[in-house]
Each structure stands twice: as C-alpha cells, then as structure tokens.
Amino acid sequence: MPVEELLRLGTVRPIVRWGEPVLHRPARPVTDFGDDLQNLLADMFATNRAASGAGLAAQQIGVDLAVFIYDCADETGRRRTGVVCNPICEQPRGAERRLISYDEGCHSLPGAFVDLARPESATCRGFDQFGEPIELTGGGTFGRCLQHETDHLGGTVFGDRLSSKKRRQLYRRFEETADEYPAEWPVEIATSRMR
C-alpha cells in the first residue's frame, strides 16, 4: 500500500516496554511483503501517531520483524514519512563525523528523555513496503530516527548507549511520569480521542 493509505488505516496497539525480550534481541528479516506486512505497517503508523512519535520499530508493538516506520522532520524542516525493512544504517566517519547532543526518548520508556550524542546525519539502506530497494539520507530528527529505529531492530535500546549515570537519570525521569503511561498506552489515548 502507498504510505498515504497506510497513514489512513490501522489500529493503535499497546507499546512494549524496555525489559521485554523482543526489544533486546535482533529482529527477524522481512521476507514477505504481502498483506500481513501492510496491515502491520498501518498499525505501526496509527500507534506512532497516537503516541506523538517520530518513528516506531515493529518490536515496539511486540512483533519480531526488522521493519520501522518514520514520520518526522529532517534538518530542513521537511516532513519525511515512510517505511524501511531490513535496514542497514551508516554514519559519517572521520572528518565528516560530527556528533550532536540532543534530548532523546523512546516510546518503550515513555515520558523520559536524556541527552545523547549521535552523528548529525545518517544513511539508511533497506527496502520499502513493496520490497523495492531504498536509500535514505538525512539529519535533524529524521537522521536521529533512522539511527534510533535501526538500533531497535538490532536489539539495542538507546539506554544501552548511555553511561550508567545517565541511564539512572533516565529511569528516574521515567518513574516520575510512569502514572501517565498505563500498560495499554497509547491505546487509551486513541480511544479517548474517538469519544
């Protein structure tokens, strides 16, 4: 399905929290680009929208497949929306590598943000929702999203990239807001919007 159609369909699903095994192991490659994948992608877009996010990996809704969606702005402010299956993410090296510190969060640890340095841009290669090869390059929130979501598919949550001090700070922030994010979040948000 075209992205425009995927954005209109789908059912909001609960987001899995850090600590669940599906988030901490590499995902299985996507090999079937049929209806099941299209329905999953529609649900991922609906869930990401309900959670007001920049992107979402399939593992974050409990599905062990190497696919993520993105819906965020790049370094120019242009909205970027799409799908990447079986991604490989490359970051600049050597003199071209510039790190940017930015508050980063994760749907799977909602309400908590902490400063994390990442390369200011990234290039991601993989396949779109039809199984066609794609290559995406970007900075800003989009570049960070490419890196964050590809990490998820490899079994890495962004907390794994933090020092123990920053990780403790992140968990404290999560605990301070945990009551705002019940176990079925963001399903409740989507349900209340429909009333």
Tab-separated table of C-alpha atoms in Angstrom:
chain	number	residue	atom	x	y	z
A	1	MET	CA	0.000	0.000	0.000
A	2	PRO	CA	1.184	3.550	-0.596
A	3	VAL	CA	2.224	5.447	2.542
A	4	GLU	CA	-0.771	7.782	2.192
A	5	GLU	CA	-3.079	4.768	2.533
A	6	LEU	CA	-1.074	3.251	5.402
A	7	LEU	CA	-1.484	6.568	7.248
A	8	ARG	CA	-5.289	6.388	6.969
A	9	LEU	CA	-5.695	2.800	8.163
A	10	GLY	CA	-4.551	0.808	11.141
A	11	THR	CA	-5.377	0.115	14.744
A	12	VAL	CA	-3.453	1.540	17.689
A	13	ARG	CA	-1.628	-1.159	19.639
A	14	PRO	CA	-0.025	-1.083	23.102
A	15	ILE	CA	3.688	-0.297	23.110
A	16	VAL	CA	6.044	-2.845	24.668
A	17	ARG	CA	8.330	-1.587	27.465
A	18	TRP	CA	12.069	-1.941	27.923
A	19	GLY	CA	12.853	-5.268	29.570
A	20	GLU	CA	10.586	-7.303	27.281
A	21	PRO	CA	12.778	-9.847	25.431
A	22	VAL	CA	11.526	-8.811	21.968
A	23	LEU	CA	13.208	-5.404	22.429
A	24	HIS	CA	16.590	-6.806	23.385
A	25	ARG	CA	17.360	-9.243	20.579
A	26	PRO	CA	17.834	-8.765	16.827
A	27	ALA	CA	14.654	-8.910	14.766
A	28	ARG	CA	13.963	-11.429	12.010
A	29	PRO	CA	14.380	-10.118	8.442
A	30	VAL	CA	11.257	-9.257	6.473
A	31	THR	CA	10.846	-11.783	3.644
A	32	ASP	CA	7.128	-11.446	2.831
A	33	PHE	CA	5.886	-8.049	1.620
A	34	GLY	CA	2.236	-9.132	1.407
A	35	ASP	CA	-0.959	-8.174	3.207
A	36	ASP	CA	0.219	-9.147	6.709
A	37	LEU	CA	3.121	-6.703	6.450
A	38	GLN	CA	0.881	-3.953	5.064
A	39	ASN	CA	-1.586	-4.385	7.948
A	40	LEU	CA	1.282	-4.320	10.450
A	41	LEU	CA	2.629	-1.102	8.902
A	42	ALA	CA	-0.788	0.574	9.093
A	43	ASP	CA	-0.997	-0.374	12.785
A	44	MET	CA	2.516	0.970	13.346
A	45	PHE	CA	1.657	4.332	11.780
A	46	ALA	CA	-1.562	4.532	13.858
A	47	THR	CA	0.327	3.665	17.054
A	48	ASN	CA	3.126	6.140	16.340
A	49	ARG	CA	0.594	8.897	15.650
A	50	ALA	CA	-1.315	8.152	18.894
A	51	ALA	CA	1.984	8.319	20.815
A	52	SER	CA	3.036	11.553	19.036
A	53	GLY	CA	6.274	9.948	17.891
A	54	ALA	CA	8.897	10.335	15.182
A	55	GLY	CA	9.172	6.633	14.396
A	56	LEU	CA	8.381	3.133	15.584
A	57	ALA	CA	10.023	-0.272	15.199
A	58	ALA	CA	7.848	-3.397	14.869
A	59	GLN	CA	9.426	-4.832	18.030
A	60	GLN	CA	7.914	-1.934	19.975
A	61	ILE	CA	4.471	-3.413	19.383
A	62	GLY	CA	5.739	-6.926	20.081
A	63	VAL	CA	6.371	-8.076	16.505
A	64	ASP	CA	9.763	-9.643	15.849
A	65	LEU	CA	10.319	-8.235	12.334
A	66	ALA	CA	13.081	-5.956	11.036
A	67	VAL	CA	10.901	-3.042	9.927
A	68	PHE	CA	10.337	0.500	11.148
A	69	ILE	CA	8.203	3.448	10.114
A	70	TYR	CA	9.104	7.121	10.329
A	71	ASP	CA	7.062	10.320	10.321
A	72	CYS	CA	9.166	13.323	11.288
A	73	ALA	CA	11.024	16.376	10.015
A	74	ASP	CA	14.506	16.363	8.549
A	75	GLU	CA	17.183	19.027	9.043
A	76	THR	CA	15.421	21.356	6.566
A	77	GLY	CA	12.059	21.074	8.334
A	78	ARG	CA	10.575	18.917	5.554
A	79	ARG	CA	8.240	16.130	6.725
A	80	ARG	CA	9.593	12.667	5.885
A	81	THR	CA	7.232	9.686	6.063
A	82	GLY	CA	7.886	6.088	5.077
A	83	VAL	CA	8.925	2.534	5.798
A	84	VAL	CA	12.285	0.761	5.987
A	85	CYS	CA	12.544	-3.030	6.035
A	86	ASN	CA	15.816	-4.830	6.829
A	87	PRO	CA	17.763	-1.584	7.317
A	88	ILE	CA	21.482	-1.067	7.403
A	89	CYS	CA	22.402	2.314	8.853
A	90	GLU	CA	25.689	4.040	8.094
A	91	GLN	CA	27.028	7.125	9.811
A	92	PRO	CA	29.732	9.525	8.665
A	93	ARG	CA	33.290	8.647	9.663
A	94	GLY	CA	36.495	10.556	10.159
A	95	ALA	CA	36.492	14.287	9.433
A	96	GLU	CA	32.859	14.140	8.210
A	97	ARG	CA	31.601	12.765	11.538
A	98	ARG	CA	30.026	15.451	13.750
A	99	LEU	CA	28.183	14.492	16.912
A	100	ILE	CA	25.112	16.397	18.048
A	101	SER	CA	23.768	16.106	21.602
A	102	TYR	CA	20.009	16.110	21.756
A	103	ASP	CA	17.322	15.030	24.215
A	104	GLU	CA	16.301	11.551	23.119
A	105	GLY	CA	13.384	9.456	24.294
A	106	CYS	CA	11.737	6.176	23.399
A	107	HIS	CA	8.098	5.082	23.152
A	108	SER	CA	9.121	1.956	25.057
A	109	LEU	CA	10.214	4.059	28.053
A	110	PRO	CA	7.624	6.836	27.725
A	111	GLY	CA	7.931	10.243	29.334
A	112	ALA	CA	11.689	10.039	29.880
A	113	PHE	CA	14.299	11.966	27.906
A	114	VAL	CA	18.032	12.405	28.330
A	115	ASP	CA	20.814	13.972	26.301
A	116	LEU	CA	22.531	11.557	23.874
A	117	ALA	CA	25.233	12.383	21.323
A	118	ARG	CA	24.750	10.824	17.888
A	119	PRO	CA	26.124	11.661	14.432
A	120	GLU	CA	24.185	14.599	12.981
A	121	SER	CA	23.220	12.620	9.881
A	122	ALA	CA	22.854	9.030	8.749
A	123	THR	CA	22.248	6.978	5.615
A	124	CYS	CA	19.906	4.023	5.787
A	125	ARG	CA	19.628	1.336	3.109
A	126	GLY	CA	16.916	-1.282	3.003
A	127	PHE	CA	13.595	-1.980	1.327
A	128	ASP	CA	10.282	-0.138	1.226
A	129	GLN	CA	6.866	-1.680	1.946
A	130	PHE	CA	6.787	-3.192	-1.560
A	131	GLY	CA	10.208	-4.840	-1.276
A	132	GLU	CA	11.902	-2.262	-3.517
A	133	PRO	CA	15.438	-1.135	-2.553
A	134	ILE	CA	15.672	2.309	-0.968
A	135	GLU	CA	18.386	4.591	0.346
A	136	LEU	CA	17.604	7.463	2.704
A	137	THR	CA	19.966	10.129	3.986
A	138	GLY	CA	19.055	12.841	6.439
A	139	GLY	CA	19.788	14.839	9.530
A	140	GLY	CA	17.756	16.519	12.222
A	141	THR	CA	15.054	14.431	13.851
A	142	PHE	CA	14.882	12.251	10.737
A	143	GLY	CA	18.589	11.339	10.882
A	144	ARG	CA	18.298	10.562	14.594
A	145	CYS	CA	15.171	8.492	13.912
A	146	LEU	CA	16.996	6.387	11.290
A	147	GLN	CA	19.692	5.603	13.857
A	148	HIS	CA	17.337	5.035	16.817
A	149	GLU	CA	14.948	2.724	14.955
A	150	THR	CA	17.727	0.727	13.272
A	151	ASP	CA	19.212	0.237	16.742
A	152	HIS	CA	15.869	-1.224	17.886
A	153	LEU	CA	15.918	-3.774	15.084
A	154	GLY	CA	19.357	-4.884	16.217
A	155	GLY	CA	18.115	-5.375	19.789
A	156	THR	CA	19.605	-2.132	21.149
A	157	VAL	CA	17.564	0.419	23.094
A	158	PHE	CA	19.059	3.888	23.335
A	159	GLY	CA	19.652	3.388	27.051
A	160	ASP	CA	22.315	0.850	26.058
A	161	ARG	CA	24.279	3.782	24.609
A	162	LEU	CA	24.224	5.798	27.850
A	163	SER	CA	26.672	5.933	30.727
A	164	SER	CA	25.386	4.295	33.912
A	165	LYS	CA	24.879	7.774	35.436
A	166	LYS	CA	22.733	8.968	32.516
A	167	ARG	CA	20.840	5.671	32.474
A	168	ARG	CA	19.930	6.119	36.165
A	169	GLN	CA	18.804	9.689	35.376
A	170	LEU	CA	16.634	8.380	32.524
A	171	TYR	CA	14.974	5.745	34.728
A	172	ARG	CA	14.297	8.362	37.432
A	173	ARG	CA	12.538	10.526	34.845
A	174	PHE	CA	10.519	7.537	33.670
A	175	GLU	CA	9.441	6.721	37.236
A	176	GLU	CA	8.349	10.351	37.760
A	177	THR	CA	5.925	10.146	34.820
A	178	ALA	CA	5.048	6.424	34.840
A	179	ASP	CA	1.481	7.032	36.056
A	180	GLU	CA	0.764	8.986	32.875
A	181	TYR	CA	1.565	5.925	30.716
A	182	PRO	CA	-0.518	2.878	31.719
A	183	ALA	CA	0.298	-0.606	30.387
A	184	GLU	CA	-2.026	-0.239	27.381
A	185	TRP	CA	-0.591	3.153	26.363
A	186	PRO	CA	-1.232	4.693	23.787
A	187	VAL	CA	-4.428	2.715	23.146
A	188	GLU	CA	-6.275	4.757	25.799
A	189	ILE	CA	-5.273	7.994	24.082
A	190	ALA	CA	-6.656	6.833	20.747
A	191	THR	CA	-9.857	5.582	22.404
A	192	SER	CA	-10.430	8.868	24.258
A	193	ARG	CA	-9.915	10.856	21.027
A	194	MET	CA	-12.666	8.820	19.347
A	195	ARG	CA	-15.227	9.709	22.023
